[in-house]
Each structure stands twice: as C-alpha cells, then as structure tokens.
C-alpha cells in the first residue's frame, strides 16, 4: 500500500530492532521529513541509503536522498529508516498517509490532516476509521503512480528532548554565523507567529518549506559567488564543509562528505555544484531541526549540550571557536556562565520579553481610522524597536525584575519623543531619562498599543491580557448569556461605574475583580501609547492583595509579588524545554520563581539554574 506526492516514490522501511539505528526517531518527526522530501532540490540520481548505515546514523534521513525526482519518467526513490512497535506501526503509516494526502490535490479527503499547523506533528488516524478507509481507497487508486510501502514491526524508544524545528530568527542567525550577515538578503520568511518561536514545533508544513526553499535559492548564489578564500576545487570543497559544520553544529561524518562530493561531481560547473550542495544542506534535517545530536552515539555529548545552550541564550549556534574547543576536548561547560552576559543574550532576553508581554502584536493591530487618521505601520515598527532597546539596555545595566519594571531610562528617536512628550528632533536613537509616566516596561508604547485596537472596551481587555501574561493565569470568556445590549443605554459608562457593575454580579466579579483594576491603571494611555493626563481616573485600585493609583505604582507592587517571578521563571523554563511543560516542570519553575523573589535573584542566575537543570542534567527539575 502506498501514497504518492509530486510523482515521487517514497519507500518507508520499518526495520527490526537494530543497535545501529537512532534511538529516538519518532514517527511524527519522520512525517515531517517526508514533507522535506517534497521540497528538497531535484537531482537526477539517488545515492543508495545503505551508505548511511556505516557511521553516524542521523544522516540516513538527510541530504540528496530526501528527494530524488526525475521529470517525465518513473520517480526516483527516497528511503527512510525508523522503528516502531506493532501497535504503533499501522497508526504511524496512516498518519503519514494523511499528511501526504492533506498536502496534495486530494486535501479534501482528510481535512484534519493539517496537524503540523498546530503544536506537534501529524494526525493520528484510528484503525478502521472512516479516514483510514478513505485513505486506503485513495491509495489503491494510486498504484499506477509507482508508490510502495514496506513495513515490519520493531520497537521505538522515545526521547525526553523533543526534536524541534529552528525558528525564523534561529535560521537567520545560523546562516549569519556560517557566512556573515552581509550575505543575508532579507529576513527569513515568518513561518509562524513570533510568540510561539520558543514553543515546540516539531515540523514544517509544505508551504513553509517552499517559502524557505525560495529564500535559500536566493541567498545561496550570493554566498558562493562572494567567497574569496579559495580558488581551486579542493580548497572550495573544504571551505564548504567548514561552513556546513557550523550549519549542523557538529563535524561532518565521512559518509556525509562522500554524499556531498557525489552531488558536486554530478554538476557540470563548480560554482553550480557548490550552490546545489549548499542548498541541499540548508534543506536537510540536520540544519532545520534542533536536538538531533543526542542521536549520534559516536559524537561527544558536549556538541549536543552546547547546541542547546547557545540556542537557548542566543537563538544562534555555537561559534567556530567553541566547536573547535569541543573537538580538541578543551571546552569546559562551566564556560557557559560567560555567555549569560553576552550581547546576543541581551537580545534574546528582549525577544523573550517581547513574546511574554505580547509587545509585537502592535504589528498586526488595526486602529480606528477616524480616531487615528495618521497612524502608519512605521509607528508600530518604531515603538516595537523602542521596546527591544529598552529590554536590552535594562538587562545590561541591572538584569533584575525590579529594574525591568521600574527603570525610567530608555531609547527615543523623533517618533518616540513625540509619543513620550520629550524634546528630541533627531531620527537617530538616543538613550535618555523618560518622564515619570514612562517608568517600567509596562509603560512602553508597544505593550499598551498591542493590547488595544480602539475598537472595543479597553479596560477589561487590557487587564485580562496583562494578567494572563504577567501571572500565567487564564481567565474564562464572558458567560454566553452576556450581551452588550444588556448594558445601560445612553452615554458611555465611567470606568469606576463599569467596574462597580462588574463586581455587583457574582459571576462577573470572580474574574473582573482582578483584571479590571489592572486595565484601569492603563486608562491614561490611548490606543497608540500616548499618555493623556486628562484621561487619568482618580482613585485607588485594588487587585489580589495590593493597591495602586497609577501604572507606576502598579509596577512597584508587581515586583513584590511572588506570582510574577513564578510566571517569569515558567516562561524561561518553557523556552528551555522547547515544549509545553509537564506539571512537575511547572512546579519546579514556580519554586525557582519563589526563590528568585525571596532572594531577589538576577535574571542571569535564573538562566544559569535552568541550564544546569534542563540541559546539563546536573539535577532534576
């Protein structure tokens, strides 16, 4: 039984138990590799996969054998080795089939097969279900396309560390590390929302891979033509291998080098051959996926640990020097402590803060054109950049939660100066003291504007969004019986009257008693982040166990609450795990947050603790 996609023969071997196979090759990951096969470079011949069984086994699902298309003729072959239990094998096969059908012209057959659009990979189809019967029927009609499946039973071992794809910023940073930023034409396609970059995304959809392939096809000719280190073919080959080593974060195996040489030999011109080889490397799982190095027994564990640490702290691979030190046996894992204060770490901290507080949502927010006729997208870019610069400088000056929520220093250009009501005529960015109403990270225009569309009631929405993010607490939706028509007619309600109405209803009060005061603290800021003293609502606001009169007092109170530190620790723990956290992980993160609050531990110290627990396994979270 088989499934065809783009006239390519995909032969899947489910082998008996073998010691020389990767121990954590999950079926959902193989599914994603099949998607890679649909967009990898087309070549005329396919190297036998038996070559992959001699040394490091991860390359067996890589390089040119990902895709061997032959135009206007019988399809080439791509072989994949994996292991599974008898109970899982059938489910796995049909899941792969569902995804392939879902990305073909038969997508109407199984609409649910878009599993890779969400966290994780693929769709599990129940045996003897209607979906399975439909797929079998479709597969029977596909026999003329030369499709083939060969299966047998074996055993799979699941890995604690998920194999996840690189985020757009990680792809760009890895290419920049290998070839230099000057060779990057433009930003990597935003293949999924920024806020989920540190979440577990096991695979790519075909559309995403096609976008990446198009991007790689643009940059590879530029990279090859710009190199000026070598002239003869041997030197160029070694130059390319040294760059691929950075891309895949480890030395190439002898087998991999032979396969890449085969690709080079098949091209008529050397420059075209190098471009094709580089494109193949960029579309290989070794580059596009993280946490694969644990699967190579002959590889020192330091390669895997270093990859996890640098992507955690930098969103980038290890440097050439680090890789050389690991190869020489001189790298000391305690050296990662120096990375905590690196410029790249400060940039990563800013990105985490951006995602945590939802500051980048301003880029997609609509604003009321009647109230804000002059609003332009450049405004959104400026306020987001100001947020990033503020977060970076805050980390460099005093990397504590206390400083992050109280600092009155920040960056301004002419646009930000207008919003923050200070004098600054230059378009250049300058570091300066800000007005009192701009103290702390919550007063950044991007945070305020990101949680305001000017098309809905601001106070509950702002309060809900910030409470959910600051304390990692979820609040339910309004009751189904609630309708805006039930509100009193006439003039808009005063903020305090609205809060009183919410709290007079027992159903509403359970949530609104917490979220409304937070939203009310931002009521002096409009939908673009401007502050207007005439909009200030007088009075004391209370939520949980503390009171405040404005946003600055709110932030001073927040840094005294252990729940803020617990949530902050949980955010970083989720990034380290690259997955949704288990109950035990959440409990551990919250204990660390409590400790961070009690002893006012710095952010770098928190990151160090998470690295030692989640990556170096010095103790169990």
Coordinates of C-alpha atoms in Angstrom, one line a residue:
X1 CA 0.0 0.0 0.0
X2 CA 1.4 3.4 -0.8
X3 CA 1.0 7.1 -1.2
X4 CA 2.3 9.4 -3.9
X5 CA 3.2 13.0 -3.7
X6 CA 4.6 15.0 -6.6
X7 CA 5.3 11.8 -8.6
X8 CA 7.9 10.8 -6.1
X9 CA 8.4 7.3 -4.8
X10 CA 8.7 7.3 -1.1
X11 CA 9.8 3.9 0.3
X12 CA 9.5 3.6 4.1
X13 CA 11.2 0.8 5.8
X14 CA 10.2 0.0 9.3
X15 CA 13.1 -2.2 10.4
X16 CA 13.5 -4.8 13.0
X17 CA 15.3 -3.8 16.2
X18 CA 18.9 -2.8 15.4
X19 CA 21.6 -1.3 17.6
X20 CA 22.9 0.9 14.8
X21 CA 19.6 2.9 14.4
X22 CA 18.8 6.2 16.0
X23 CA 17.2 5.6 19.3
X24 CA 14.7 8.5 19.3
X25 CA 13.5 8.8 15.7
X26 CA 9.8 9.5 16.3
X27 CA 7.1 8.7 13.8
X28 CA 5.9 12.3 13.9
X29 CA 9.4 13.5 13.0
X30 CA 9.6 11.1 10.1
X31 CA 6.3 12.5 8.9
X32 CA 7.9 16.0 8.8
X33 CA 10.9 14.6 6.9
X34 CA 8.5 13.3 4.3
X35 CA 7.4 16.9 3.8
X36 CA 11.0 17.9 3.3
X37 CA 11.2 15.3 0.6
X38 CA 8.6 17.2 -1.4
X39 CA 10.6 20.4 -1.5
X40 CA 14.2 19.4 -1.5
X41 CA 16.4 20.0 -4.5
X42 CA 15.7 17.8 -7.5
X43 CA 18.6 15.7 -8.7
X44 CA 19.0 13.0 -11.3
X45 CA 20.2 10.1 -9.3
X46 CA 19.9 8.9 -5.8
X47 CA 22.7 7.5 -3.7
X48 CA 21.9 4.2 -2.1
X49 CA 20.8 4.6 1.5
X50 CA 22.9 1.7 2.6
X51 CA 25.8 4.1 2.8
X52 CA 24.1 5.8 5.7
X53 CA 24.3 2.7 7.8
X54 CA 28.0 2.7 8.3
X55 CA 28.8 5.6 10.7
X56 CA 26.6 8.3 12.1
X57 CA 23.0 7.3 11.6
X58 CA 21.3 10.6 11.6
X59 CA 22.4 11.4 8.0
X60 CA 20.2 8.4 6.9
X61 CA 17.3 10.9 6.7
X62 CA 19.2 13.7 5.1
X63 CA 20.9 15.3 2.1
X64 CA 20.2 14.2 -1.5
X65 CA 18.1 11.1 -0.7
X66 CA 15.4 13.3 0.8
X67 CA 14.2 13.8 -2.7
X68 CA 15.1 12.1 -5.9
X69 CA 12.7 13.4 -8.5
X70 CA 13.0 12.6 -12.2
X71 CA 11.0 14.7 -14.6
X72 CA 8.8 12.9 -17.2
X73 CA 9.9 9.5 -16.0
X74 CA 9.5 6.9 -13.3
X75 CA 10.0 8.6 -9.9
X76 CA 13.3 8.3 -8.1
X77 CA 13.4 6.8 -4.6
X78 CA 13.7 8.1 -1.1
X79 CA 14.2 5.7 1.8
X80 CA 13.7 6.3 5.4
X81 CA 14.5 4.0 8.3
X82 CA 12.6 4.1 11.5
X83 CA 11.5 1.9 14.4
X84 CA 8.1 1.4 15.9
X85 CA 6.0 -1.0 17.9
X86 CA 3.5 -3.3 16.3
X87 CA 0.7 -1.3 17.9
X88 CA 2.0 2.0 16.6
X89 CA 3.2 1.0 13.1
X90 CA -0.3 1.0 11.5
X91 CA -1.2 4.2 13.2
X92 CA 2.1 5.8 12.1
X93 CA 1.7 4.7 8.5
X94 CA -1.8 6.1 8.2
X95 CA -0.7 9.3 9.9
X96 CA 2.0 9.8 7.3
X97 CA -0.5 9.0 4.6
X98 CA -3.0 11.5 6.0
X99 CA -0.4 14.3 6.0
X100 CA 0.6 13.5 2.4
X101 CA -2.9 13.4 1.2
X102 CA -3.6 16.6 3.1
X103 CA -0.8 18.4 1.1
X104 CA -1.9 17.0 -2.3
X105 CA -4.7 17.8 -4.6
X106 CA -6.7 15.2 -2.5
X107 CA -6.7 17.5 0.5
X108 CA -10.5 17.4 0.7
X109 CA -10.2 13.8 1.7
X110 CA -8.9 14.4 5.2
X111 CA -9.2 18.0 6.3
X112 CA -7.9 17.2 9.7
X113 CA -4.5 16.2 8.4
X114 CA -3.1 19.8 8.8
X115 CA -1.8 18.7 12.2
X116 CA 1.5 20.4 11.6
X117 CA -0.2 23.8 11.7
X118 CA -0.5 23.3 15.4
X119 CA 2.0 22.2 18.0
X120 CA 3.5 18.8 17.4
X121 CA 3.3 16.8 14.2
X122 CA 0.8 15.0 12.2
X123 CA -2.6 13.4 12.8
X124 CA -3.2 10.0 14.4
X125 CA -5.8 8.2 12.4
X126 CA -7.7 5.5 14.3
X127 CA -7.6 1.9 12.8
X128 CA -10.8 1.0 10.9
X129 CA -12.0 4.6 11.0
X130 CA -13.7 6.3 8.1
X131 CA -10.5 8.3 7.5
X132 CA -8.4 5.2 7.2
X133 CA -10.9 3.6 4.8
X134 CA -10.9 6.7 2.6
X135 CA -7.1 6.7 2.6
X136 CA -6.9 3.1 1.7
X137 CA -9.3 3.6 -1.2
X138 CA -7.3 6.6 -2.4
X139 CA -4.1 4.6 -2.0
X140 CA -5.5 1.8 -4.1
X141 CA -6.1 4.3 -6.9
X142 CA -2.5 5.5 -6.7
X143 CA -0.9 2.2 -7.6
X144 CA -0.2 3.4 -11.2
X145 CA 2.0 6.2 -9.7
X146 CA 4.5 3.6 -8.6
X147 CA 4.1 4.1 -4.9
X148 CA 5.3 1.5 -2.5
X149 CA 5.3 0.7 1.2
X150 CA 7.3 -1.9 3.0
X151 CA 6.8 -2.4 6.7
X152 CA 7.6 -4.8 9.5
X153 CA 7.4 -4.5 13.3
X154 CA 10.1 -3.3 15.7
X155 CA 10.4 -1.2 18.8
X156 CA 10.7 2.6 19.3
X157 CA 12.4 4.4 22.2
X158 CA 11.0 7.9 22.9
X159 CA 13.4 10.8 23.6
X160 CA 12.9 13.1 26.6
X161 CA 14.2 16.0 24.5
X162 CA 11.9 16.9 21.6
X163 CA 13.3 17.3 18.1
X164 CA 12.1 20.8 17.1
X165 CA 12.5 23.0 14.1
X166 CA 14.5 26.2 14.1
X167 CA 12.6 29.4 14.4
X168 CA 13.0 32.1 11.7
X169 CA 15.4 34.1 13.8
X170 CA 17.4 31.0 14.6
X171 CA 17.6 30.1 10.9
X172 CA 18.8 33.6 10.0
X173 CA 21.3 33.7 12.9
X174 CA 22.7 30.2 12.0
X175 CA 23.3 31.3 8.4
X176 CA 24.8 34.5 9.5
X177 CA 27.2 32.6 11.9
X178 CA 28.4 30.5 9.0
X179 CA 28.7 33.0 6.2
X180 CA 28.3 36.5 7.7
X181 CA 25.4 38.9 8.0
X182 CA 26.4 40.7 4.8
X183 CA 25.3 37.7 2.8
X184 CA 21.7 37.7 4.1
X185 CA 19.4 39.3 1.6
X186 CA 16.3 39.8 3.8
X187 CA 14.5 38.4 6.8
X188 CA 13.7 34.7 6.8
X189 CA 10.1 34.1 6.0
X190 CA 8.0 34.5 9.1
X191 CA 6.9 30.8 9.0
X192 CA 4.8 31.1 12.2
X193 CA 3.8 33.7 14.8
X194 CA 6.7 35.2 16.8
X195 CA 5.0 34.5 20.1
X196 CA 5.4 30.7 19.5
X197 CA 9.0 30.8 18.5
X198 CA 10.2 29.1 21.6
X199 CA 7.3 26.6 21.7
X200 CA 7.6 23.0 20.5
X201 CA 7.0 22.9 16.7
X202 CA 8.2 19.5 15.6
X203 CA 7.8 20.0 11.8
X204 CA 7.3 22.3 8.9
X205 CA 4.3 22.4 6.6
X206 CA 4.9 22.1 2.8
X207 CA 4.0 25.8 2.4
X208 CA 6.6 26.8 5.0
X209 CA 9.3 24.6 3.4
X210 CA 8.6 26.0 0.0
X211 CA 9.0 29.5 1.4
X212 CA 12.3 28.6 3.0
X213 CA 13.5 26.9 -0.2
X214 CA 12.7 30.0 -2.2
X215 CA 14.6 32.1 0.4
X216 CA 17.6 29.7 0.3
X217 CA 17.6 29.7 -3.5
X218 CA 18.0 33.5 -3.3
X219 CA 20.9 33.5 -0.9
X220 CA 23.0 30.5 -2.0
X221 CA 24.3 32.0 -5.3
X222 CA 25.2 35.2 -3.4
X223 CA 27.1 33.2 -0.7
X224 CA 29.0 31.1 -3.2
X225 CA 29.9 34.0 -5.5
X226 CA 31.0 36.2 -2.6
X227 CA 33.5 33.8 -1.1
X228 CA 37.1 34.8 -1.8
X229 CA 39.0 32.4 0.4
X230 CA 39.6 29.7 -2.3
X231 CA 40.2 29.3 -6.0
X232 CA 40.9 25.6 -6.6
X233 CA 38.3 22.9 -6.2
X234 CA 39.8 21.1 -3.2
X235 CA 40.0 24.3 -1.2
X236 CA 36.4 25.2 -2.1
X237 CA 35.2 21.8 -1.0
X238 CA 36.9 22.1 2.4
X239 CA 35.6 25.7 2.7
X240 CA 32.0 24.4 2.1
X241 CA 32.4 21.6 4.5
X242 CA 33.7 24.0 7.2
X243 CA 30.5 26.1 6.7
X244 CA 28.2 23.1 6.8
X245 CA 29.8 22.2 10.0
X246 CA 28.6 25.4 11.5
X247 CA 25.1 25.0 10.0
X248 CA 24.7 21.5 11.5
X249 CA 26.6 22.4 14.7
X250 CA 29.0 19.4 14.5
X251 CA 31.7 17.8 12.3
X252 CA 30.5 16.1 9.1
X253 CA 30.8 12.4 9.1
X254 CA 32.9 10.6 6.4
X255 CA 29.6 9.3 4.9
X256 CA 28.1 12.8 4.7
X257 CA 31.2 14.2 3.0
X258 CA 31.0 11.4 0.4
X259 CA 27.4 12.2 -0.3
X260 CA 28.1 15.9 -0.7
X261 CA 31.0 15.1 -3.0
X262 CA 28.7 13.0 -5.1
X263 CA 26.4 16.0 -5.6
X264 CA 29.3 18.2 -6.5
X265 CA 30.6 15.7 -9.1
X266 CA 27.2 15.5 -10.8
X267 CA 27.1 19.2 -11.7
X268 CA 29.0 20.4 -14.7
X269 CA 30.2 23.7 -13.2
X270 CA 32.0 24.0 -9.9
X271 CA 30.1 27.1 -8.8
X272 CA 26.7 25.5 -9.6
X273 CA 27.8 22.3 -7.8
X274 CA 28.6 24.3 -4.7
X275 CA 25.3 26.1 -4.8
X276 CA 23.4 22.8 -5.2
X277 CA 25.3 21.3 -2.3
X278 CA 24.7 24.2 -0.1
X279 CA 21.1 24.3 -0.9
X280 CA 20.8 20.6 -0.1
X281 CA 22.5 21.2 3.3
X282 CA 20.1 24.1 4.1
X283 CA 17.1 21.9 3.3
X284 CA 18.4 18.9 5.3
X285 CA 17.0 17.9 8.8
X286 CA 20.5 18.4 10.3
X287 CA 20.2 22.1 9.7
X288 CA 16.5 22.7 10.0
X289 CA 16.0 20.7 13.2
X290 CA 17.5 21.0 16.7
X291 CA 18.3 18.4 19.4
X292 CA 19.3 15.8 16.8
X293 CA 22.9 15.4 18.1
X294 CA 21.9 13.2 21.0
X295 CA 21.1 10.5 18.4
X296 CA 24.7 10.1 17.3
X297 CA 26.5 7.7 19.7
X298 CA 30.0 8.5 18.4
X299 CA 29.6 12.2 18.9
X300 CA 30.8 13.8 22.2
X301 CA 27.8 14.9 24.4
X302 CA 29.3 18.4 24.5
X303 CA 28.2 19.1 21.0
X304 CA 24.5 18.4 21.9
X305 CA 24.8 20.4 25.2
X306 CA 26.5 23.3 23.6
X307 CA 23.9 23.5 20.8
X308 CA 21.1 23.6 23.4
X309 CA 22.8 26.3 25.4
X310 CA 23.6 28.6 22.6
X311 CA 20.2 28.4 21.0
X312 CA 18.6 28.9 24.5
X313 CA 20.7 32.0 25.2
X314 CA 21.5 33.4 21.7
X315 CA 19.0 31.9 19.3
X316 CA 22.2 31.0 17.4
X317 CA 24.6 28.1 17.0
X318 CA 27.9 27.8 18.8
X319 CA 30.8 29.8 17.4
X320 CA 33.6 28.2 15.3
X321 CA 35.9 28.6 18.3
X322 CA 33.5 26.7 20.5
X323 CA 33.2 23.9 18.1
X324 CA 36.9 23.6 17.8
X325 CA 37.4 23.6 21.5
X326 CA 34.9 20.7 21.8
X327 CA 36.7 18.8 19.1
X328 CA 40.0 19.3 20.9
X329 CA 38.5 18.4 24.3
X330 CA 39.3 21.8 25.8
X331 CA 35.7 23.1 26.1
X332 CA 34.6 23.5 29.7
X333 CA 30.8 23.5 30.2
X334 CA 31.2 25.9 33.1
X335 CA 32.4 28.4 30.4
X336 CA 28.7 29.0 29.5
X337 CA 28.5 31.3 32.5
X338 CA 30.3 34.0 30.5
X339 CA 27.7 33.7 27.8
X340 CA 25.0 34.9 30.2
X341 CA 26.2 38.5 29.9
X342 CA 26.9 38.4 26.1
X343 CA 25.3 41.0 23.8
X344 CA 23.5 38.2 22.0
X345 CA 22.0 37.0 25.3
X346 CA 20.7 40.5 25.9
X347 CA 19.0 40.4 22.5
X348 CA 17.4 37.1 23.3
X349 CA 16.1 38.4 26.6
X350 CA 14.5 41.2 24.8
X351 CA 12.8 38.8 22.4
X352 CA 11.5 36.7 25.3
X353 CA 10.2 39.8 27.0
X354 CA 8.5 40.8 23.7
X355 CA 6.8 37.4 23.4
X356 CA 5.9 37.3 27.1
X357 CA 4.2 40.6 27.2
X358 CA 2.8 40.4 23.6
X359 CA 4.6 43.6 22.6
X360 CA 4.9 42.6 18.9
X361 CA 1.1 42.3 18.5
X362 CA 1.2 46.0 17.6
X363 CA 2.4 45.0 14.1
X364 CA -0.9 43.3 13.4
X365 CA -3.3 45.6 15.3
X366 CA -5.9 47.6 13.5
X367 CA -6.5 51.2 14.6
X368 CA -9.7 53.2 14.3
X369 CA -9.0 55.4 11.2
X370 CA -11.5 58.0 12.4
X371 CA -9.7 58.5 15.7
X372 CA -6.2 57.9 14.4
X373 CA -6.2 59.0 10.7
X374 CA -2.4 59.5 10.7
X375 CA -1.5 56.1 12.0
X376 CA 1.1 54.3 9.9
X377 CA 2.8 50.9 10.1
X378 CA 6.2 52.7 10.7
X379 CA 4.8 53.9 14.0
X380 CA 4.4 50.2 15.0
X381 CA 7.9 49.4 14.0
X382 CA 9.3 52.3 16.0
X383 CA 7.5 51.5 19.2
X384 CA 8.5 47.8 18.9
X385 CA 12.1 48.7 18.4
X386 CA 12.0 51.0 21.4
X387 CA 10.7 48.1 23.5
X388 CA 13.5 45.9 22.3
X389 CA 16.2 48.5 23.0
X390 CA 14.7 49.2 26.5
X391 CA 14.7 45.5 27.3
X392 CA 18.3 45.0 26.1
X393 CA 19.7 48.1 28.0
X394 CA 17.8 47.1 31.1
X395 CA 19.4 43.7 31.1
X396 CA 22.9 45.1 30.5
X397 CA 22.5 47.7 33.3
X398 CA 20.8 45.8 36.0
X399 CA 19.5 42.3 35.0
X400 CA 16.7 42.1 37.6
X401 CA 12.9 42.0 37.5
X402 CA 12.9 45.0 39.9
X403 CA 14.9 47.2 37.4
X404 CA 12.9 46.0 34.4
X405 CA 9.6 47.1 35.9
X406 CA 10.8 50.4 37.4
X407 CA 13.6 51.9 35.2
X408 CA 12.8 55.4 33.8
X409 CA 15.7 55.3 31.2
X410 CA 15.0 54.3 27.6
X411 CA 15.6 55.0 24.0
X412 CA 14.0 57.6 21.8
X413 CA 14.0 58.8 18.2
X414 CA 11.8 61.6 16.8
X415 CA 8.7 59.3 16.7
X416 CA 9.1 58.0 20.2
X417 CA 9.9 61.5 21.5
X418 CA 6.6 62.7 20.2
X419 CA 4.8 59.8 21.9
X420 CA 6.6 60.2 25.2
X421 CA 6.4 64.1 25.1
X422 CA 10.1 64.9 25.3
X423 CA 12.3 67.0 23.1
X424 CA 14.3 65.1 20.6
X425 CA 14.5 66.2 16.9
X426 CA 16.9 63.6 15.5
X427 CA 15.8 60.4 13.8
X428 CA 18.8 58.7 15.5
X429 CA 18.2 56.7 18.7
X430 CA 19.4 58.2 21.9
X431 CA 19.4 56.9 25.5
X432 CA 17.8 59.3 27.9
X433 CA 15.7 59.7 31.1
X434 CA 12.0 59.4 30.4
X435 CA 9.1 61.1 32.1
X436 CA 7.6 59.7 35.3
X437 CA 4.6 58.1 33.5
X438 CA 7.1 56.1 31.4
X439 CA 8.7 54.2 34.2
X440 CA 8.9 50.4 33.8
X441 CA 8.4 48.0 30.9
X442 CA 4.6 48.1 31.1
X443 CA 4.5 51.8 30.1
X444 CA 6.2 51.1 26.8
X445 CA 4.0 52.2 24.0
X446 CA 4.3 48.8 22.2
X447 CA 2.9 47.0 25.2
X448 CA 0.0 49.4 25.6
X449 CA -0.8 49.6 21.9
X450 CA -0.5 45.9 21.4
X451 CA -3.4 45.2 23.7
X452 CA -5.6 48.0 22.3
X453 CA -7.4 48.1 19.0
X454 CA -9.5 51.2 19.8
X455 CA -12.5 49.1 18.5
X456 CA -13.5 47.6 21.9
X457 CA -13.8 48.4 25.5
X458 CA -10.2 48.9 26.7
X459 CA -10.2 48.3 30.4
X460 CA -11.2 44.7 30.7
X461 CA -9.3 43.7 27.6
X462 CA -6.1 45.3 28.7
X463 CA -6.4 43.9 32.2
X464 CA -7.2 40.4 31.0
X465 CA -4.2 40.3 28.6
X466 CA -1.7 41.6 31.1
X467 CA -2.9 39.5 34.0
X468 CA -2.8 36.4 31.8
X469 CA 0.8 37.2 30.7
X470 CA 2.2 38.6 34.0
X471 CA 0.9 35.8 36.3
X472 CA 0.5 33.0 33.7
X473 CA -3.2 32.7 34.7
X474 CA -6.1 32.0 32.4
X475 CA -9.4 33.6 32.7
X476 CA -12.6 32.3 31.1
X477 CA -14.7 34.1 28.5
X478 CA -17.8 36.1 29.4
X479 CA -20.9 34.0 30.0
X480 CA -22.8 33.0 26.9
X481 CA -25.8 34.9 28.3
X482 CA -23.9 38.2 28.3
X483 CA -24.7 40.7 25.6
X484 CA -23.5 44.3 25.1
X485 CA -27.2 45.1 24.7
X486 CA -27.8 44.4 28.4
X487 CA -25.6 47.4 29.3
X488 CA -27.5 50.6 30.3
X489 CA -28.3 52.8 27.3
X490 CA -27.0 56.4 26.9
X491 CA -23.6 57.8 27.4
X492 CA -20.5 55.5 27.9
X493 CA -20.1 54.4 31.4
X494 CA -17.5 55.9 33.6
X495 CA -14.6 53.5 34.4
X496 CA -15.5 53.2 38.1
X497 CA -19.2 52.7 37.3
X498 CA -18.3 49.9 34.9
X499 CA -16.1 48.2 37.5
X500 CA -18.9 48.5 40.1
X501 CA -21.3 46.9 37.6
X502 CA -18.9 44.0 37.0
X503 CA -18.3 43.4 40.7
X504 CA -22.0 43.6 41.6
X505 CA -22.6 40.4 39.5
X506 CA -21.2 37.4 41.3
X507 CA -20.5 35.6 38.0
X508 CA -18.6 38.5 36.6
X509 CA -16.8 39.6 39.8
X510 CA -14.8 36.4 40.2
X511 CA -12.6 37.5 37.2
X512 CA -13.2 41.2 36.9
X513 CA -12.2 42.0 40.5
X514 CA -8.7 41.1 39.3
X515 CA -8.5 42.1 35.7
X516 CA -10.4 45.4 35.8
X517 CA -8.0 47.3 38.1
X518 CA -5.0 46.3 36.0
X519 CA -6.7 47.6 32.9
X520 CA -7.8 50.8 34.7
X521 CA -4.1 51.5 35.6
X522 CA -3.5 51.9 31.8
X523 CA -6.6 54.1 31.2
X524 CA -4.5 57.2 30.8
X525 CA -2.8 55.7 27.7
X526 CA -4.5 55.7 24.3
X527 CA -4.5 53.1 21.6
X528 CA -1.2 54.3 20.2
X529 CA 0.6 54.5 23.5
X530 CA 0.3 58.3 24.1
X531 CA -0.3 59.4 27.7
X532 CA -3.0 61.9 28.4
X533 CA -3.3 63.3 31.9
X534 CA -6.9 64.4 31.3
X535 CA -7.8 60.7 30.9
X536 CA -6.5 59.8 34.3
X537 CA -9.0 58.1 36.6
X538 CA -8.7 59.2 40.2
X539 CA -8.9 56.7 43.0
X540 CA -7.3 53.7 44.5
X541 CA -7.4 50.4 42.6
X542 CA -7.0 47.0 44.3
X543 CA -6.4 43.6 42.9
X544 CA -5.3 40.5 44.9
X545 CA -3.6 41.9 48.0
X546 CA -2.2 45.2 46.8
X547 CA -3.5 48.7 45.9
X548 CA -2.2 51.3 43.5
X549 CA -3.2 54.6 41.9
X550 CA -1.4 54.5 38.6
X551 CA 0.7 52.3 36.3
X552 CA 4.0 53.1 38.0
X553 CA 2.6 52.2 41.4
X554 CA 1.2 49.0 39.9
X555 CA 4.6 48.0 38.7
X556 CA 6.2 48.8 42.1
X557 CA 3.6 46.4 43.6
X558 CA 4.0 43.8 41.0
X559 CA 7.8 43.3 41.7
X560 CA 6.8 42.4 45.3
X561 CA 4.5 39.6 44.2
X562 CA 6.0 36.1 44.0
X563 CA 3.5 35.2 41.3
X564 CA 5.2 37.5 38.9
X565 CA 8.6 35.7 39.4
X566 CA 6.9 32.3 39.2
X567 CA 5.4 33.1 35.8
X568 CA 8.7 34.6 34.6
X569 CA 10.6 31.5 35.6
X570 CA 7.9 29.4 33.8
X571 CA 8.3 31.3 30.6
X572 CA 12.1 30.7 30.5
X573 CA 11.6 27.0 31.5
X574 CA 9.2 26.5 28.6
X575 CA 11.8 28.0 26.3
X576 CA 14.5 25.6 27.6
X577 CA 12.2 22.6 27.3
X578 CA 11.0 23.8 23.8
X579 CA 7.7 22.2 24.7
X580 CA 4.6 22.6 26.8
X581 CA 5.6 22.0 30.4
X582 CA 4.6 19.0 32.4
X583 CA 3.0 19.5 35.8
X584 CA 6.3 18.7 37.5
X585 CA 8.2 21.2 35.3
X586 CA 5.7 23.9 36.1
X587 CA 6.0 23.1 39.8
X588 CA 9.8 23.3 39.6
X589 CA 9.7 26.6 37.7
X590 CA 7.4 28.1 40.2
X591 CA 9.7 27.0 43.1
X592 CA 12.5 28.7 41.3
X593 CA 10.4 31.8 40.8
X594 CA 9.6 31.9 44.5
X595 CA 13.3 31.6 45.3
X596 CA 14.0 34.3 42.8
X597 CA 11.5 36.6 44.5
X598 CA 12.6 35.8 48.0
X599 CA 16.3 36.4 47.5
X600 CA 16.0 38.9 44.6
X601 CA 18.0 36.6 42.3
X602 CA 19.1 38.1 39.0
X603 CA 17.8 37.0 35.6
X604 CA 21.3 35.6 34.6
X605 CA 21.3 33.5 37.8
X606 CA 17.8 32.1 36.9
X607 CA 19.0 31.2 33.3
X608 CA 22.1 29.5 34.8
X609 CA 19.9 27.4 37.1
X610 CA 17.6 26.4 34.2
X611 CA 20.6 25.4 32.0
X612 CA 22.1 23.2 34.7
X613 CA 18.8 21.5 35.3
X614 CA 17.4 21.2 31.8
X615 CA 20.4 20.9 29.6
X616 CA 23.4 19.7 31.7
X617 CA 21.2 17.4 33.9
X618 CA 23.1 18.3 37.0
X619 CA 19.9 17.9 38.9
X620 CA 16.3 17.0 38.0
X621 CA 13.8 19.8 37.7

